[in-house]
Coordinates of C-alpha atoms in Angstrom, one line a residue:
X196 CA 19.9 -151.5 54.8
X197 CA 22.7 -152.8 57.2
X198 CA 23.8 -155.6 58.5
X199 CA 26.6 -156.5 61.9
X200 CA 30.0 -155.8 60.4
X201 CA 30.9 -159.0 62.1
X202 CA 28.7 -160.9 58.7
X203 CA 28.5 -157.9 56.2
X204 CA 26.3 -160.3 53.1
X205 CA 22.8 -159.9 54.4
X206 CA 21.2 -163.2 54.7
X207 CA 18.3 -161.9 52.7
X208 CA 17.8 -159.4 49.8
X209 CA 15.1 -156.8 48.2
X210 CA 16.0 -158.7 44.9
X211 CA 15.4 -162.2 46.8
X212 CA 11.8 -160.5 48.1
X213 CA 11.1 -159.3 44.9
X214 CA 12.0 -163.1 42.7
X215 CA 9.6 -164.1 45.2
X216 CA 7.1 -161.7 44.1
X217 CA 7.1 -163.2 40.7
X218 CA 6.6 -166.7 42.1
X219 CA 3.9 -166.0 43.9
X220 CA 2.1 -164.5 41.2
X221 CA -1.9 -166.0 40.5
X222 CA -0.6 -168.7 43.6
X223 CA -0.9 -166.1 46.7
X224 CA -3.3 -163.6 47.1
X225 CA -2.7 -159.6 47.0
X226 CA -4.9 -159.3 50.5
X227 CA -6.9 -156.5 51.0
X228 CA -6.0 -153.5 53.1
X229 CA -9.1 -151.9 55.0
X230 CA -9.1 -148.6 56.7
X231 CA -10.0 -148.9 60.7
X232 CA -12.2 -145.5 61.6
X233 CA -12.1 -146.8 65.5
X234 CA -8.7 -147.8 65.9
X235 CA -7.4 -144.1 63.6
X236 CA -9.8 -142.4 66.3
X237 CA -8.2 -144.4 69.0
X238 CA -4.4 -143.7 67.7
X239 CA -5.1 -140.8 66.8
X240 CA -3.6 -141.8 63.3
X241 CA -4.8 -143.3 59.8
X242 CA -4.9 -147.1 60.3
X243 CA -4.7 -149.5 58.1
X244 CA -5.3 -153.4 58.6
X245 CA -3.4 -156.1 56.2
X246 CA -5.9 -158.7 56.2
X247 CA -3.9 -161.5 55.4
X248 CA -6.5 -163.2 57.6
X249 CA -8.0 -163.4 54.0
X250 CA -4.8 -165.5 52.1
X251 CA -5.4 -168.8 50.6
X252 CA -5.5 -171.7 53.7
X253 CA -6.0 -168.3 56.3
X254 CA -2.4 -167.0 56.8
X255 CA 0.8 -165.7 55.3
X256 CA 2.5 -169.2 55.7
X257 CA 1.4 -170.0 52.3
X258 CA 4.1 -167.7 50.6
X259 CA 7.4 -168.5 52.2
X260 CA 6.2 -172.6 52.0
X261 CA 5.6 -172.2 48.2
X262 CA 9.2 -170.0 47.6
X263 CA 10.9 -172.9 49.7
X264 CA 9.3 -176.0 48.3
X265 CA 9.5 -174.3 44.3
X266 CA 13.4 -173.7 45.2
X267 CA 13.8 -177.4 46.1
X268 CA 16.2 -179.3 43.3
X269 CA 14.0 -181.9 41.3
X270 CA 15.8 -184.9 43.1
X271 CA 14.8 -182.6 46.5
X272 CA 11.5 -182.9 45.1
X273 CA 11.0 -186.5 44.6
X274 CA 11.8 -187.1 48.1
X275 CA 9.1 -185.4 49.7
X276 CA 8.8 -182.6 52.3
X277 CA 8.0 -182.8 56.1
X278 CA 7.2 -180.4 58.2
X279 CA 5.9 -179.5 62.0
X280 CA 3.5 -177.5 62.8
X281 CA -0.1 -176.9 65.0
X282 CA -1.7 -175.0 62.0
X283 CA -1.1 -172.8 59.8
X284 CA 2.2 -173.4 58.6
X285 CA 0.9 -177.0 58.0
X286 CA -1.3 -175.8 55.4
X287 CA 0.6 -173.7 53.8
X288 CA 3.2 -176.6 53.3
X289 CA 0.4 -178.6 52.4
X290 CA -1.0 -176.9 49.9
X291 CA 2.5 -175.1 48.2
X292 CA 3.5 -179.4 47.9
X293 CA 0.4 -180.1 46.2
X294 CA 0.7 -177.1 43.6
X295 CA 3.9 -178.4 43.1
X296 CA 3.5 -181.8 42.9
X297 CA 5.7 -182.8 46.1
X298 CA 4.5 -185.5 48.3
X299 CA 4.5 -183.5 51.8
X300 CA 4.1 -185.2 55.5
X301 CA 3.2 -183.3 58.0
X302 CA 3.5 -184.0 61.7
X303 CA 0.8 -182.4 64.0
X304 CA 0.9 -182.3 67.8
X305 CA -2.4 -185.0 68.7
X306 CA -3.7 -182.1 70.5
X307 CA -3.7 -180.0 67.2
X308 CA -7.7 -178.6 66.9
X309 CA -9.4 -181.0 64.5
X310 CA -10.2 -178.4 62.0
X311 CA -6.5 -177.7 61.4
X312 CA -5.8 -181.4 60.9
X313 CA -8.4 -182.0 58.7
X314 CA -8.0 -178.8 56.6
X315 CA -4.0 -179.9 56.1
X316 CA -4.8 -183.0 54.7
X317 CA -7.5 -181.6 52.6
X318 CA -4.6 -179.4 50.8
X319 CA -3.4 -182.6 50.4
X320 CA -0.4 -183.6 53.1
X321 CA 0.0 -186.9 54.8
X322 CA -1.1 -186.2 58.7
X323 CA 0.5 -187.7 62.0
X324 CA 0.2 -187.1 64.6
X325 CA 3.0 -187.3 67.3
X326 CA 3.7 -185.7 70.9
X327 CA 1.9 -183.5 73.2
X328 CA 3.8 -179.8 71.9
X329 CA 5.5 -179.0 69.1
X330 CA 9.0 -179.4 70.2
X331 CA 7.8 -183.3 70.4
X332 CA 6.4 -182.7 66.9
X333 CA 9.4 -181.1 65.5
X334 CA 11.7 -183.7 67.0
X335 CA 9.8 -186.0 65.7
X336 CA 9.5 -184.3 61.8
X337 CA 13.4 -183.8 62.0
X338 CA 13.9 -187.7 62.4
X339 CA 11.6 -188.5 59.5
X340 CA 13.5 -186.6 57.5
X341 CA 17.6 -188.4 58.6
X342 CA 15.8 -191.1 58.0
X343 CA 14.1 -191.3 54.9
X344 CA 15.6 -188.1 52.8
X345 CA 12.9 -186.0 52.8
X346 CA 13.4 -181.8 53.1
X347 CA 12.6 -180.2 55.9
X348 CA 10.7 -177.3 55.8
X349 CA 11.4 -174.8 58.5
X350 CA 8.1 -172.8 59.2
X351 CA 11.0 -169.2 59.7
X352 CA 14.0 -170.2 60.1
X353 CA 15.5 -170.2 56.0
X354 CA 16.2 -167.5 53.7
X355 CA 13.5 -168.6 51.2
X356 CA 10.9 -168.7 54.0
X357 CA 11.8 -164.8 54.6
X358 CA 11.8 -163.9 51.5
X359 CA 8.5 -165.3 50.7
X360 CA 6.8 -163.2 53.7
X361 CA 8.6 -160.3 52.3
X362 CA 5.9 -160.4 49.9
X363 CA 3.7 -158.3 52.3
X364 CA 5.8 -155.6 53.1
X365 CA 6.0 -155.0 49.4
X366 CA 1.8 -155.6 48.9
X367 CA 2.1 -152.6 51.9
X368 CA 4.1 -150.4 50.2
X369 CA 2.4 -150.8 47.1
X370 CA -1.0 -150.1 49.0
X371 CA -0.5 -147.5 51.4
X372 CA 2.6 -145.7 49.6
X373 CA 2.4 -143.1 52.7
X374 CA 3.0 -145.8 55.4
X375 CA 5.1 -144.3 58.0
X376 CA 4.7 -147.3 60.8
X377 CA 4.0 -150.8 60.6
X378 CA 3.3 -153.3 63.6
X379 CA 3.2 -157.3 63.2
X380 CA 3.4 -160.0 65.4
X381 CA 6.4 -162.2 66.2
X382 CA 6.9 -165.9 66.8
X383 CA 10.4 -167.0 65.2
X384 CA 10.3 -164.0 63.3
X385 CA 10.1 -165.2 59.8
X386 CA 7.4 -162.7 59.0
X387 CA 8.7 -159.7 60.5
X388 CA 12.3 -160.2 59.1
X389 CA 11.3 -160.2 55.8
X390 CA 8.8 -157.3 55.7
X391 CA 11.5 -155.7 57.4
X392 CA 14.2 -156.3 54.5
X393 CA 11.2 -155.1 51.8
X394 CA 10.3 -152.1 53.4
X395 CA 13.4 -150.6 55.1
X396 CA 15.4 -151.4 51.2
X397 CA 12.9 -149.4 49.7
X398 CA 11.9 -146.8 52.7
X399 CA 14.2 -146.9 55.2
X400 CA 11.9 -143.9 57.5
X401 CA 9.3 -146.5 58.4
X402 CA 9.2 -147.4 61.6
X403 CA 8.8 -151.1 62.3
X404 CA 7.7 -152.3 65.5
X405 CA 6.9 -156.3 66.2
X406 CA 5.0 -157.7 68.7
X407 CA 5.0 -160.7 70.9
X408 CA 2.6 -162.6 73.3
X409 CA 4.2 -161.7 77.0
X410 CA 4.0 -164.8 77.8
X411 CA 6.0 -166.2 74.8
X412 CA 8.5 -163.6 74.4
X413 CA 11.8 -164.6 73.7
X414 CA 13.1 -161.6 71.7
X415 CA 13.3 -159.2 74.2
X416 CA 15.8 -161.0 75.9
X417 CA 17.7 -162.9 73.1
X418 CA 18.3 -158.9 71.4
X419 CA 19.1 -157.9 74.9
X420 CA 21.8 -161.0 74.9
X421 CA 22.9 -160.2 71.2
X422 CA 22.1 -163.9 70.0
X423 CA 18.9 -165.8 70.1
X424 CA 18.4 -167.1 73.5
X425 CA 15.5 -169.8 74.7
X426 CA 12.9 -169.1 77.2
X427 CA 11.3 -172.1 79.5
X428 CA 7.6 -173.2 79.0
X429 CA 6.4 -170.6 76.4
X430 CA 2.6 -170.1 77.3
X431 CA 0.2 -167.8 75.9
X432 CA -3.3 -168.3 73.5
X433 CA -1.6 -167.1 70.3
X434 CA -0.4 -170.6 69.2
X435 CA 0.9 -168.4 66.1
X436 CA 3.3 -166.3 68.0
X437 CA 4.2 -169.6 70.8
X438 CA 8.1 -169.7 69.9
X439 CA 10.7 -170.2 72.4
X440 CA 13.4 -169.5 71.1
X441 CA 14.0 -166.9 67.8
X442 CA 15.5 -168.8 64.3
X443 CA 19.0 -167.8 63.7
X444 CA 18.3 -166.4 60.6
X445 CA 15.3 -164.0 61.3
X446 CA 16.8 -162.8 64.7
X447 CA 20.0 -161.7 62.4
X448 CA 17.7 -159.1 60.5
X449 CA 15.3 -158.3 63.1
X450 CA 18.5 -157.0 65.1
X451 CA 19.4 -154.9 62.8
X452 CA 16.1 -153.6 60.9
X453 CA 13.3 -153.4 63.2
X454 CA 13.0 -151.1 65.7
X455 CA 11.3 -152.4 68.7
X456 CA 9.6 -155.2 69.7
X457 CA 6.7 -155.0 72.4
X458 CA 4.8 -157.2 74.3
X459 CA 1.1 -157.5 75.1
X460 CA -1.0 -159.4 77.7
X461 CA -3.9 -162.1 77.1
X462 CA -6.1 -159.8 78.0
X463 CA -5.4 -157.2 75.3
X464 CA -4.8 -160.1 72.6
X465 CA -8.4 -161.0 73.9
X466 CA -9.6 -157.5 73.4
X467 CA -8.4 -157.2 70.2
X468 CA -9.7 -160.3 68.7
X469 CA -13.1 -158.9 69.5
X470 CA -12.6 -155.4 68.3
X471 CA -11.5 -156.7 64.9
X472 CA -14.5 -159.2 65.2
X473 CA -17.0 -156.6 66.2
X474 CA -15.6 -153.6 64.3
X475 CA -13.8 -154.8 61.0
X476 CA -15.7 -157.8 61.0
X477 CA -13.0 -159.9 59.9
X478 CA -12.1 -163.3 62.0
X479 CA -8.9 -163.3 63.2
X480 CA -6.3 -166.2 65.6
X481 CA -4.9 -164.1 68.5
X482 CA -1.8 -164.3 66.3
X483 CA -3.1 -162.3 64.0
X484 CA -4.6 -159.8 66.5
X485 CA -1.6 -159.1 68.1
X486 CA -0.3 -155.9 66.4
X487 CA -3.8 -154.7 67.0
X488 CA -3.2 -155.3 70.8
X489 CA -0.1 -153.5 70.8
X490 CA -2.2 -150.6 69.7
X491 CA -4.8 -151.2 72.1
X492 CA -1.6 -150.6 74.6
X493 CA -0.5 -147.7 73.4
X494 CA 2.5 -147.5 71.4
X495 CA 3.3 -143.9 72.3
X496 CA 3.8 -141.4 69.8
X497 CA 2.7 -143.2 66.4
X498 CA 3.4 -141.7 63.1
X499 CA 0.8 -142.5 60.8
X500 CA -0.2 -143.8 58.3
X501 CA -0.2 -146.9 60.4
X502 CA -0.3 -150.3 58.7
X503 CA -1.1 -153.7 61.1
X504 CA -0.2 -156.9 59.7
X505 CA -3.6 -159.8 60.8
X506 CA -1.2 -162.1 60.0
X507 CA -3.8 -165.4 60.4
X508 CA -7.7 -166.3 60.6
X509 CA -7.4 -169.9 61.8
X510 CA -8.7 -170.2 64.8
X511 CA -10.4 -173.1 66.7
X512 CA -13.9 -172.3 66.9
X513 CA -13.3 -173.9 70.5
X514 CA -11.4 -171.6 71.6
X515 CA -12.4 -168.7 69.5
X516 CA -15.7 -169.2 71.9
X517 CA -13.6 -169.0 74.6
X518 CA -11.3 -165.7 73.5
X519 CA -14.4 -164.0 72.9
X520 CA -15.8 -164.4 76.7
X521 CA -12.4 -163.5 77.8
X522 CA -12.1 -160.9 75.9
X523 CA -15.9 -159.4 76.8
X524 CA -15.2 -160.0 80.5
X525 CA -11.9 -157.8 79.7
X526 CA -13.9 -155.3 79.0
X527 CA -16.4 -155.3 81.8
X528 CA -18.9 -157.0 79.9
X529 CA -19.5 -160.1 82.3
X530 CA -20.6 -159.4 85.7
X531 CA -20.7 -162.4 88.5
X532 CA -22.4 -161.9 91.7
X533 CA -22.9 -164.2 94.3
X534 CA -26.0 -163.4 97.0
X535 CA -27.4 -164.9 100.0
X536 CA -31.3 -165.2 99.9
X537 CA -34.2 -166.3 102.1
X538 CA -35.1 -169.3 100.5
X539 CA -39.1 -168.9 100.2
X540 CA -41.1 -168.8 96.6
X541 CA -40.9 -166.0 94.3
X542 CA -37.2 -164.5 96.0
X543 CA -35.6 -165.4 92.7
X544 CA -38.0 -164.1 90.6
X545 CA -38.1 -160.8 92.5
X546 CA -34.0 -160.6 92.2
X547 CA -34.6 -161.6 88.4
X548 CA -36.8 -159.0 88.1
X549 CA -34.5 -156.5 89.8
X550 CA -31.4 -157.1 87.2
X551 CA -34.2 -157.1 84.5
X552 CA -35.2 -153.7 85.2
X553 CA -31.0 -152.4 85.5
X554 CA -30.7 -154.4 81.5
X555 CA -28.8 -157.2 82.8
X556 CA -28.8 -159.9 80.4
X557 CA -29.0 -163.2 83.0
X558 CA -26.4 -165.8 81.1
X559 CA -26.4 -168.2 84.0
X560 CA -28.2 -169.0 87.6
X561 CA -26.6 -171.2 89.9
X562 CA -28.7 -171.7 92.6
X563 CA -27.6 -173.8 96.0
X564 CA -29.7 -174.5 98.9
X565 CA -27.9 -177.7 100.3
X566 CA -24.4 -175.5 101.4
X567 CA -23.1 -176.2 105.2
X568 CA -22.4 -173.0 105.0
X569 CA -26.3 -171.7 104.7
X570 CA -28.6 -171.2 107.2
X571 CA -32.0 -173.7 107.1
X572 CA -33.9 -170.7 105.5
X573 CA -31.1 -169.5 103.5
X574 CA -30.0 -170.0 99.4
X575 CA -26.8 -169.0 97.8
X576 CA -27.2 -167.7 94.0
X577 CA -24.3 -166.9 91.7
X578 CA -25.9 -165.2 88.5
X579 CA -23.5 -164.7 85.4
X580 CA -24.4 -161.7 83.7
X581 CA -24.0 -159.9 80.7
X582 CA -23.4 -156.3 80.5
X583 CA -22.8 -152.9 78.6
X584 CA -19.3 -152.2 80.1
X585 CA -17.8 -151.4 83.4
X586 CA -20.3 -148.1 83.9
X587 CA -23.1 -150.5 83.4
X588 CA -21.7 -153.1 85.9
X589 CA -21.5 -150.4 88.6
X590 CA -25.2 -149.9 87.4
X591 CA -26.1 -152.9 88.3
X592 CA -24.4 -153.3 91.4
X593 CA -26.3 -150.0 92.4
X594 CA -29.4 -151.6 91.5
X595 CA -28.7 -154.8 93.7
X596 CA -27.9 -153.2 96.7
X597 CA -30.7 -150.2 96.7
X598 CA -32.9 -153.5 96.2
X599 CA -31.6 -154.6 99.8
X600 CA -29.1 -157.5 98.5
X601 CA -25.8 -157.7 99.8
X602 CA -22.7 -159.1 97.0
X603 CA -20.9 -161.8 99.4
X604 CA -17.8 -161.3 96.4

């Protein structure tokens, strides 16, 4: 392991990692590790998925929360914790305070999905809500604690926070001895930095490679910069992984230990949330399907085995629906056409007819007859459709115009 000559005492240890190990013992789960057959055929390499998907309140937050809070002096303690949060590191401060015994607020952005706000206070936090993003939220969470004494608890940017998800790089190790690559996603980088100081302590050949949302990536450019830098107006579905700017603490490891960092697109985080849907059937945030996207990408030469970290499961069922259809229509499984009919009896059945006969599944009909644009005898459809893929769209198209239909778009 090493660390800038400029601060030689790394921040975090294998010894810190593995006193966490033994705290977490019968609190956090050893997740499971399943084998993917279509993503080794696709890489071309053994894959392995962490499903940590599958950890008590649906992510890894729960281990670095419960290390922090169980570290806190009892005085500490009897003054509560706050923290901020959309999700999952709300619940995993929830529910590490109430093993403990701590009284624990946490502040929520009042846009937060209702099923994260109601699952944190069922771990048992107090809830409020406050500001429209989380910066608001964490402003907000930072004056509660000046003013009434409470601990904050930073969801990546402390030492014990690291050392708690260092847990999983040694549950990895321990699982899949012959790891030779592992991929996980990045938001502040509490996660990555600490499976990177558990792994490359103990095996300093595997290749570590994070993973951030493209449109939420401020790693590339803070390592680029040497320091942590800020980016304007992070943006990207995976709430998990929407950090704009890297913790101090996490960015001083992931400079030194991990090996690159990559960025994927909403469409491939889209993608990948249905392939580990469809094929591991396991249900996993964007977040948590981000190392998968990087694979989808293409990573290059991998050396396998290779071990992806689905760091989190909660997703809004709101906007799972809506992943889902973005991620199909990645894929060429939505087709919209628009067409302009003669607007007598029984044209839309015959058109109907026609996509029934190419396997078309008809998700939608729109149907307009009133347009300026239209002639008196003419109607407009637009026809959402679900398909096979983009050989099956072309298909379908083929059908439509040996039918004597023109596509207006």
């Amino acid at each position: 392991m090493s660390y800038s000559t400029a601060d030689p005492s790394p921040p975090v240890t294998l010894d810190d990692v593995r006193g966490a190990q033994k705290m977490l013992s019968g609190v956090a789960r050893v997740t499971a590790m399943e084998g993917s057959r279509h993503l080794s055929q696709l890489v071309g390499a053994p894959v392995h998925l962490k499903c940590e998907n599958l950890q008590r309140t649906g992510s890894f937050k729960l281990r670095g929360a419960y290390v922090r809070i169980a570290g806190l002096l009892p005085e500490e303690r009897a003054a509560g914790v706050v923290a901020a949060s959309a999700g999952n590191h709300a619940q995993g401060v929830a529910l590490a305070s109430s093993l403990l015994g701590v009284h624990a607020t946490v502040f929520m952005p009042k846009a937060a999905p209702l099923p994260k706000i109601s699952a944190t206070q069922e771990y048992g936090a107090e809830v409020r809500l406050h500001g429209q993003v989380v910066d608001e939220t964490l402003a907000a969470a930072q004056e509660y604690a000046a003013g009434t004494g409470a601990v904050f608890i930073h969801p990546f940017d402390h030492p014990d926070i690291i050392a708690g998800q260092g847990t999983v790089g040694l549950e990895i190790l321990e699982q899949c001895p012959e790891v030779r690559t592992i991929v996980v996603g990045i938001g502040g980088g509490g996660l990555a930095a600490g499976i990177a100081v558990a792994v490359k302590a103990l095996r300093p050949d595997v290749r570590i490679v994070g993973v951030q949302a493209e449109g939420s990536a401020a790693y590339p450019p803070s390592l680029a910069a040497g320091h942590p830098v800020a980016i304007e107006n992070p943006a990207t579905m995976a709430d998990g992984i929407k950090v704009g700017r890297p913790g101090e603490v996490p960015f001083r490891i992931i400079r030194e230990l991990v090996d690159e960092v990559r960025t994927v697109t909403e469409d491939q985080l889209s993608a990948a949330l249905l392939l580990c849907l469809e094929r591991a059937k396991l249900v996993v945030e964007p977040a948590g399907a981000s190392p998968v996207a990087a694979l989808l990408s293409g990573l290059g030469d991998v050396e396998g085995p290779v071990v992806t970290v689905l760091s989190g499961g909660n997703v809004d069922p709101v906007l799972l629906q809506r992943v889902l259809r973005h991620g199909m229509a990645a894929q060429g499984r939505y087709l919209a056409v628009r067409l302009r009919l003669t607007d007598r009896p029984g044209v839309l059945a015959t058109l109907l007819g026609v996509l029934s006969a190419a396997d078309a599944n008809v998700l939608d009909v729109s149907h307009v007859r009133t347009d300026p644009r239209l002639g008196i005898t003419e109607a407009e459809v637009e026809l959402h459709l679900e398909t096979k893929g983009p050989a099956h769209c072309a298909e379908v198209g083929q059908a439509l115009r040996a039918a004597g239909y023109t596509v207006i778009d």
